Structure formats: structure tokens, C-alpha cells
XYZ file of C-alpha atoms in Angstrom:
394
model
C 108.191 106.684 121.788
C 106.881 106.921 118.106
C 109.806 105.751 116.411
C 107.550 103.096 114.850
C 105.134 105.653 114.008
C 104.477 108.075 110.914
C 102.633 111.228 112.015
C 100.471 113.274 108.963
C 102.340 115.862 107.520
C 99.224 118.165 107.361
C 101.455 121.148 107.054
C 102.868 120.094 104.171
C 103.248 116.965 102.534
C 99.776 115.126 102.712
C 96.685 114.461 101.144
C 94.940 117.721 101.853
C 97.720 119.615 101.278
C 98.195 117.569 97.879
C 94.669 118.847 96.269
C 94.636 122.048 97.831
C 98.059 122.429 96.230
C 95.540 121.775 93.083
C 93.012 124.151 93.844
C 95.722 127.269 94.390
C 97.226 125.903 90.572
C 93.575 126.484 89.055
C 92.224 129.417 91.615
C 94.721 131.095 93.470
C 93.596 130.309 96.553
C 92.962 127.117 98.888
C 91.414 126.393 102.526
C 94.387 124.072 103.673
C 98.473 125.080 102.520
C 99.058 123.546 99.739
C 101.714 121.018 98.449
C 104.950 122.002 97.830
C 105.537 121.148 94.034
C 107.788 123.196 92.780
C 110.271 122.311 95.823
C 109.706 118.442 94.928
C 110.480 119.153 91.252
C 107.034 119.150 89.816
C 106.267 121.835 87.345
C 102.640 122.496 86.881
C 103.487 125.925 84.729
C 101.270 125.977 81.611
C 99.171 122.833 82.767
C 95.751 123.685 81.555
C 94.600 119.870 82.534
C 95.574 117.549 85.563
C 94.539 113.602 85.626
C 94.754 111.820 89.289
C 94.572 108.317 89.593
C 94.014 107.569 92.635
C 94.392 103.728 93.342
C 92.828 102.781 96.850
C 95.569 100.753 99.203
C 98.824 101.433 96.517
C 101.583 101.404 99.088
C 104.487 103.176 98.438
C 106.883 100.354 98.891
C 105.291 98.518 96.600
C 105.589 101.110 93.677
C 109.379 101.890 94.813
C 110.149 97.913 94.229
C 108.464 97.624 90.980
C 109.934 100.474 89.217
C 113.024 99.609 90.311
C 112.494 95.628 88.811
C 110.146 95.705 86.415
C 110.058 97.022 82.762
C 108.594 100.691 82.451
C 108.928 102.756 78.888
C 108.868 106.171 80.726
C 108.444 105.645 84.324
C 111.303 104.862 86.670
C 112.617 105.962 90.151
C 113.117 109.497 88.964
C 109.468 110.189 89.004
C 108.405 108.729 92.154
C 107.974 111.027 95.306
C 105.619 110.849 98.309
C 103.362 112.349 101.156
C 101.668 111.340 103.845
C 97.511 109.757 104.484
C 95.754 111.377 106.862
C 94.940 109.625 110.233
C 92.883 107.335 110.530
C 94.895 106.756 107.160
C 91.359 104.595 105.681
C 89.371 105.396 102.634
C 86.787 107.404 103.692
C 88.953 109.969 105.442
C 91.740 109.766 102.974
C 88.756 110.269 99.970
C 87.274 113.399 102.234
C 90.554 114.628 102.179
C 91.479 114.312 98.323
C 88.221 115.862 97.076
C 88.170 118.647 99.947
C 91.571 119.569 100.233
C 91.167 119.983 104.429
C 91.996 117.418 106.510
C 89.654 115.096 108.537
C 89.235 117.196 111.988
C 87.509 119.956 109.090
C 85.168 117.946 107.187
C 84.306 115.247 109.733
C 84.615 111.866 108.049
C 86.638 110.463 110.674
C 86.855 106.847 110.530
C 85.102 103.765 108.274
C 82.588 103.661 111.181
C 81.904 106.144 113.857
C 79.324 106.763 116.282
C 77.140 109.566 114.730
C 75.417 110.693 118.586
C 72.684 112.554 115.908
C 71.290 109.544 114.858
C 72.084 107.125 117.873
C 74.172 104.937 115.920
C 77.269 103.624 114.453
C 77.690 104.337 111.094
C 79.265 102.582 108.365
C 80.928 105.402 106.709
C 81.117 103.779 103.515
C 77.956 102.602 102.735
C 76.247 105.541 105.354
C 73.931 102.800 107.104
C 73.624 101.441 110.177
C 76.491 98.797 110.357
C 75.155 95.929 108.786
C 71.980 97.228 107.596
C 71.574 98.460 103.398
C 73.373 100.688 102.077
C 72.606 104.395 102.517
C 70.104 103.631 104.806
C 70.795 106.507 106.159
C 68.757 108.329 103.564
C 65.289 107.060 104.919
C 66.322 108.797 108.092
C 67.028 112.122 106.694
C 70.554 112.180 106.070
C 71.535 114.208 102.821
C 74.864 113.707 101.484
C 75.173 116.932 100.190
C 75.342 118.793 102.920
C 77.188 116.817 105.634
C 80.170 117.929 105.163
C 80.620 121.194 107.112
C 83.194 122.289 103.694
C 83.025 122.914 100.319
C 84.246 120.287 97.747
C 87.494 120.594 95.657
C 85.201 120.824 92.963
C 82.680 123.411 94.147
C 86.020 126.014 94.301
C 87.137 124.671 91.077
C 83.141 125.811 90.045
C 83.916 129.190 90.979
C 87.101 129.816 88.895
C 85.302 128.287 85.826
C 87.220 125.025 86.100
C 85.448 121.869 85.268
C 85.799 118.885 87.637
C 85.010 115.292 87.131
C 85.404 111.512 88.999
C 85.479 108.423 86.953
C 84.575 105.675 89.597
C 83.234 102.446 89.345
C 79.409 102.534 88.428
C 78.280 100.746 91.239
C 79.690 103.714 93.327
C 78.619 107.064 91.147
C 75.194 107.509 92.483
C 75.790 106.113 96.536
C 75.541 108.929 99.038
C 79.277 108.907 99.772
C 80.428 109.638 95.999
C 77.692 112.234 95.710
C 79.030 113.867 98.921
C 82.548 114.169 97.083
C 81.729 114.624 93.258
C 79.434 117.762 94.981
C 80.286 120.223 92.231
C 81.640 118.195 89.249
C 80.244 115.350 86.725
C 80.676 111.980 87.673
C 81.511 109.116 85.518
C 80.747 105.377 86.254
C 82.805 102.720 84.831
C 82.916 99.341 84.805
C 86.665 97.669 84.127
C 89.992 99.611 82.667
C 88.739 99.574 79.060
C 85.897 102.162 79.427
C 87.850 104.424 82.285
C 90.493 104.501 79.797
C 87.855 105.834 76.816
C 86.123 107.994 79.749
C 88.823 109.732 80.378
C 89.603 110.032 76.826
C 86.524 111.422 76.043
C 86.706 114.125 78.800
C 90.478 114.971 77.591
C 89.373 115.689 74.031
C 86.112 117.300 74.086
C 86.791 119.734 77.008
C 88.464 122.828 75.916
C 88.260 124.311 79.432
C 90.572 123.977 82.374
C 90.088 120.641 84.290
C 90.774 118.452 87.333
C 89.890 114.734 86.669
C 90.229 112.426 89.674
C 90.118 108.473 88.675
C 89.547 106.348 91.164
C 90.495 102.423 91.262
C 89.682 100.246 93.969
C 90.571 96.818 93.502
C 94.114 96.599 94.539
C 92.384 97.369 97.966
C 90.595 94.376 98.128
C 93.800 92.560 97.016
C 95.697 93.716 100.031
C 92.688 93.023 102.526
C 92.207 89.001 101.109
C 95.717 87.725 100.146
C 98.028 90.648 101.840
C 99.771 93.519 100.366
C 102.839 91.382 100.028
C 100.712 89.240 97.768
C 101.161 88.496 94.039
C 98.146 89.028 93.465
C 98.176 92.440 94.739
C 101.533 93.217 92.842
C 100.697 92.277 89.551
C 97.629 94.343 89.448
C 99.834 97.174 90.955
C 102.419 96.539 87.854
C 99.921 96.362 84.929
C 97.856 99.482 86.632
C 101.000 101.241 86.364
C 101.584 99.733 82.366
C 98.343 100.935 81.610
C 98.679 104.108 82.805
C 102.013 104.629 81.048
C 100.730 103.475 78.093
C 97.959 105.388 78.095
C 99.821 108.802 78.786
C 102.639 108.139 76.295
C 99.534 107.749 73.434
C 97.634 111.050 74.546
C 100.830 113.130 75.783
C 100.144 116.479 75.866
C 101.754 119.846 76.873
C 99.103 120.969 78.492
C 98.283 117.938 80.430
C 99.215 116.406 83.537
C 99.225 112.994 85.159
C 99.489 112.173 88.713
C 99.378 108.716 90.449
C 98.749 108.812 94.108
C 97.514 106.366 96.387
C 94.532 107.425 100.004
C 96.872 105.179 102.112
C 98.935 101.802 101.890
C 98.581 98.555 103.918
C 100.068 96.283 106.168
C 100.460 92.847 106.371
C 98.198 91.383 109.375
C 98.636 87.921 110.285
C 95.366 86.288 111.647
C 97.550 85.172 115.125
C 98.563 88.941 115.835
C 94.667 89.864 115.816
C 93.312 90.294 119.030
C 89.300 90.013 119.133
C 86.888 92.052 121.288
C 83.523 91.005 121.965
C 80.647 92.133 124.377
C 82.000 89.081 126.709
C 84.476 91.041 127.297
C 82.919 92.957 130.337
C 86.403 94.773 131.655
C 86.067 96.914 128.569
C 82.560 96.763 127.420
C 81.128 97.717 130.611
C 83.145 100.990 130.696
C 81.697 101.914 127.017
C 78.601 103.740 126.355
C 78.268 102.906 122.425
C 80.415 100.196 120.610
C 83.537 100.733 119.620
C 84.796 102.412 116.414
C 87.260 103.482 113.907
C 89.339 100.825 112.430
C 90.881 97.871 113.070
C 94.317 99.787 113.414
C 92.519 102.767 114.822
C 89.755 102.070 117.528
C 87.667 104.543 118.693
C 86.286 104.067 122.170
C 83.260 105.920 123.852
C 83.363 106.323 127.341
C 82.002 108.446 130.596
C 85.812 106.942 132.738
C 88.308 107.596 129.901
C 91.168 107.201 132.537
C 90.362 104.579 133.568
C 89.643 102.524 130.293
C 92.954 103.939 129.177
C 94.844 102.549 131.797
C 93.094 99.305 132.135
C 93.705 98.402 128.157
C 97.387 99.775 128.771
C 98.242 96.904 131.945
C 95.835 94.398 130.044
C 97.481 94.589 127.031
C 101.096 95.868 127.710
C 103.460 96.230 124.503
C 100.407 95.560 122.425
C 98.882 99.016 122.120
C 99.023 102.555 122.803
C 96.156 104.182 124.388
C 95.295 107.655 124.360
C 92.725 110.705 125.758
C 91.309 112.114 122.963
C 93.495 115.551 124.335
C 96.901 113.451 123.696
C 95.415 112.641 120.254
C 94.652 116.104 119.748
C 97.931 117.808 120.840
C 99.893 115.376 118.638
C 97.730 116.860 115.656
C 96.539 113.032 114.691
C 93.275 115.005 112.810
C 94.739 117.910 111.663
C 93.660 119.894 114.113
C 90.517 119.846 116.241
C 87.167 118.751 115.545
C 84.447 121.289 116.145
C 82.176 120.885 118.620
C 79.460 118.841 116.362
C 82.138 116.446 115.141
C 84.669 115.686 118.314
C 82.011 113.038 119.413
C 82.972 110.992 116.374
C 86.363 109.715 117.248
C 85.536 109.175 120.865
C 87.456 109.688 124.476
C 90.231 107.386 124.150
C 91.911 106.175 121.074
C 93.629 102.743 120.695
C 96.566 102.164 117.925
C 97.996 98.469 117.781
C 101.911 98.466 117.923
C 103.295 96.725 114.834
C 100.928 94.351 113.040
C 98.551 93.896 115.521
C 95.207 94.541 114.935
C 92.218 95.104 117.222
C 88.900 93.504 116.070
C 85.200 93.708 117.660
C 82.927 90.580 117.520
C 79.786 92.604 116.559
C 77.435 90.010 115.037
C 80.120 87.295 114.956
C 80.525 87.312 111.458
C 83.398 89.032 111.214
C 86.619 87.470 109.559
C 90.261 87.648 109.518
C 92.261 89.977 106.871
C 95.456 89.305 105.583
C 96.210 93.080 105.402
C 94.565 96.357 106.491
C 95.079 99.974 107.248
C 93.813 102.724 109.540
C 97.236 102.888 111.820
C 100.196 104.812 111.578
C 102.663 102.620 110.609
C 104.630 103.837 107.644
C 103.311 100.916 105.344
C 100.149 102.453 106.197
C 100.881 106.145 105.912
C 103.530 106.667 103.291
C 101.682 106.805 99.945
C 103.141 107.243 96.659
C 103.158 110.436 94.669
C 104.297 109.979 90.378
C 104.179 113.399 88.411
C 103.653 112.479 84.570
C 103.913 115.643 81.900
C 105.271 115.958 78.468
């Protein structure tokens, strides 16, 4: 029945098991098991510093097939390994994840929107507004990023143990509610192209003498995926020179002490615009059995209802083959969160949860400005899930 399916390896080998693998390297401890990485071959022993670049939407396909054509200096097949997102495998849960180290049923940033029942509204996770109003309007209503996440940050623990943390990000992002929420703890860094993360990060590596975890992120290859597809060349290319950089720039600073990983929040799938399958308030069979509009994802719809029964088994006879269609119980006892949502968070991913079989994607008319993608993410597909892991040390 899930053959076409990746489940989250939260016991293991995913994203919150990745940095709290992190966390018990620097303090000896961790909220969440921690990543195996002395079993995958990666030997953190002696590391007093560890870099992660993590580039939004890098599937791991698409790293396996360039180091295996292209030309690298250093990196090759060898160093390539991976884990699993989180579900729904999108940025803002996969980002919660990385700079938490818990997965998304503990710190409660379920979905890029989600119906938050304490303000009466869906919520654009991203920009924490409204959907389609400014961003972090969410302020003006009381909302403080600092303390909406029920955990602590990757960052606050590293705090504790004397560790310094940072985030280089883009500087249109470093002082928006949702990198505030995450960079909770450590110094963040805005950037505008490669050229100044590059002397950032440089900076950082040189002048701090103390034990640190720097987290890089880069989000255009993202946007790539989303306008041309992730089978684009557009969205290869800056995949390959990412990677060149990156190379280039650890073989010039290589250290003993210091550590490089690339990792990826979750991949992408190719979506064409005639397997999309719109929803709009016209739509009365489903919309009258919903008490808030849907949300989630495109590959990852959350529905609010008082007759979850019956809504599942209505969208399971409409759209036969199309979908699967579960209580939020079957959702929960295959582990899709990571475990269960307290009783303040549950609300957010609804009572029945809709995942499109193969590329099909599931799209709600809210305004009727939406538009087609060419790829996305959010489902559990393994172009979706499976996200690359590269371990760089001298």
C-alpha cells in the first residue's frame, strides 16, 4: 500500500535526528536520538567547528547524477549519503526541524499554512500573516516569534555548553519573525549573493576561537524547482556550481578542526500543470463539509472538519487512484509527525489528511490568483523525501 511512499525515519536517519546528532557532538546530550555518524562513516572526533549548508529543495537525485557526471576536485560518490525530510517534507517544518533537532509533532510548525484556531485564521507559515495579507502581520496581533515554539532552539543548548551558533541567510530573511524564531540563541548573518556568504562565513571561521555550529542557508535552487521543474537546467546548473563553490571554498580554508556538511530540508517533484487538480469554494461536496479552508501543502492537504468519515470517504470514491485520504489517527499511528501533537498543536494539521498519489497535486482556488508550478514538495514521494547528506573534513 505505500510502496510509492517514503515514511520519515525519525528514529534515525532524518532531519531532527541529523542536528540533534550535532547537539550530542558539542553537549552530550540531545532532545531527539541523534544521527548515526559514526555507523555512516562520518568521523566528527576532534571537530571543534561544523559548517551546514543547507540548500532549500536540493534533491538527492540530483546531487547523485552530478557527481557522478560532472567534474569535482574532491567530491565524488564516496562522500554522498542521505536521510530522510520530515512530513509535511516543506520548508518551514523541515527548517523547525534543522534548528530544533525534534521533529514537527514537538515544535508545531506543521505545514506552509495551517489553521492557527488561536487566532481564527490560516496562517502563512512563512511569512506568519494571514494568507495573503503582509508579512508578519501576525506581530500586530500579538504573536512573538520567540516564544512559539513550545522547544528550545539548537542554538539555545549549544548556549549552554558554551558553543557559539550562527545562520548566514539571505538579508531579506534575518530579521522576519520566522528566522528570529530559529536563530533564537545564536547571531544571525544576512547576505546578499555567494560572494559575501562566502566572506561571512570566513569571517566567523577565523575570528572565533570557540566551538561552533554555523548553519548556511541558500534558497534559490527552490525557486528553480517550483518555476521551471527540478528536472530543469536551470535548476541543475545552480545545483553544480553551488556544489563548485562549496568545494572550492573548503579545499582553500581546510582545516582539521573543521567540518563541512551539505544537506538539503527536502527535494522536489516534477508536477505537470494537467496532473493538478483545483479546489475551489464551488466545490460544495467538499467545502460544505469544512469548517476553515483547507491547509498544508499542495502534496499535503490538511482538511478541517466536524464529519471526518465522511469527507474521507467522499474524496476517496470522488477521486479514486488519485489520493489517499486519512483520519488524523491513521496519520498518527503511521508516525507521519513524529509522534503526536500535544493538545495545543493537533488542531494544526486537521481531521483528515489528503496525499496525491504520484505527481498529482491538490490546489485550492483561494483568491483565484493562484498559479501552476512546475515542481513542488510537501508529499512523500521519495523525490520529495530523500535528501542528500555530503560530510567534508580534512
Amino acid at each position: 500500500m505505500f510502496e510509492r511512499y517514503m515514511l520519515p525515519d525519525y528514529q534515525k536517519k532524518s532531519i531532527p535526528n541529523f542536528s540533534s546528532g550535532l547537539v550530542l557532538h558539542f553537549c552530550g546530550h540531545s532532545l531527539w536520538p541523534g544521527f548515526p555518524f559514526e555507523e555512516e562513516g562520518i568521523d566528527l572526533s576532534e571537530i571543534e567547528k561544523v559548517v551546514v549548508f543547507i540548500i532549500d529543495a536540493l534533491r538527492y537525485e540530483t546531487v547523485k547524477k552530478l557527481l557522478a557526471e560532472k567534474k569535482f576536485e574532491i567530491l565524488g560518490l564516496k562522500d554522498l549519503n542521505y536521510m530522510t525530510s520530515v512530513f509535511p517534507s516543506t520548508t518551514t517544518a523541515a527548517l523547525t526541524s534543522y534548528f530544533t533537532g525534534v521533529p514537527p509533532a514537538l515544535h508545531g510548525m506543521l505545514g506552509y499554512t495551517l489553521y492557527l484556531k488561536e487566532y481564527g485564521s490560516l496562517i502563512n507559515m512563512i511569512e506568519l500573516t494571514p494568507i495573503y495579507q503582509d508579512r508578519d502581520s501576525l506581530a500586530r496581533m500579538g504573536f512573538d516569534p520567540l516564544k512559539f515554539i513550545p522547544v528550545q532552539t539548537v542554538f539555545q543548548y549549544l548556549h549552554e555548553s558554551g558553543v557559539r551558533g550562527y545562520m548566514i541567510t539571505s538579508k531579506s530573511f534575518v530579521n522576519t519573525g520566522l528566522s528570529r524564531m530559529h536563530s533564537n540563541g545564536g547571531s544571525s548573518k544576512g547576505v546578499y549573493g555567494i560572494g559575501d556568504t562566502f566572506e561571512e562565513l570566513h569571517t566567523i571561521l577565523k575570528s572565533d576561537s570557540r566551538e561552533s555550529l554555523i548553519f548556511v542557508y541558500w534558497g534559490l535552487i527552490d525557486t528553480y524547482g517550483h518555476r521551471y521543474g527540478p528536472d530543469s537546467e536551470a535548476y541543475e546548473l545552480e545545483a553544480y556550481w553551488l556544489l563548485r563553490v562549496i568545494e572550492d571554498f573548503f579545499r582553500k580554508i581546510r582545516n582539521k578542526k573543521v567540518a563541512f556538511f551539505i544537506v538539503s530540508d527536502h527535494g522536489q517533484i516534477v508536477t505537470p500543470w494537467d496532473r493538478e487538480i483545483w479546489w475551489s469554494r464551488h466545490d460544495i461536496d467538499i467545502y460544505d463539509l469544512l469548517y476553515t479552508l483547507p491547509a498544508g501543502e499542495h502534496r499535503a492537504v490538511f482538511l478541517h472538519t466536524n464529519n471526518p468519515e465522511k469527507l474521507k470517504n467522499m474524496l476517496e470514491e470522488k477521486y479514486e487512484g488519485k489520493l489517499r485520504a486519512f483520519l488524523r489517527a491513521e496519520a498518527l499511528e503511521l508516525n507521519l509527525f513524529g509522534g503526536t501533537p500535544s493538545s495545543e498543536l493537533i488542531s494544526r494539521i486537521g481531521e483528515v489528511i489528503v496525499i496525491p498519489e504520484e505527481d498529482r497535486s491538490f490546489c485550492f482556488k483561494y483568491t483565484g490568483q493562484e498559479h501552476s508550478m512546475k515542481g513542488r514538495h510537501g508529499g512523500l514521494s521519495p523525490d520529495e523525501m530523500k535528501v542528500p547528506v555530503i560530510f567534508l573534513r580534512k
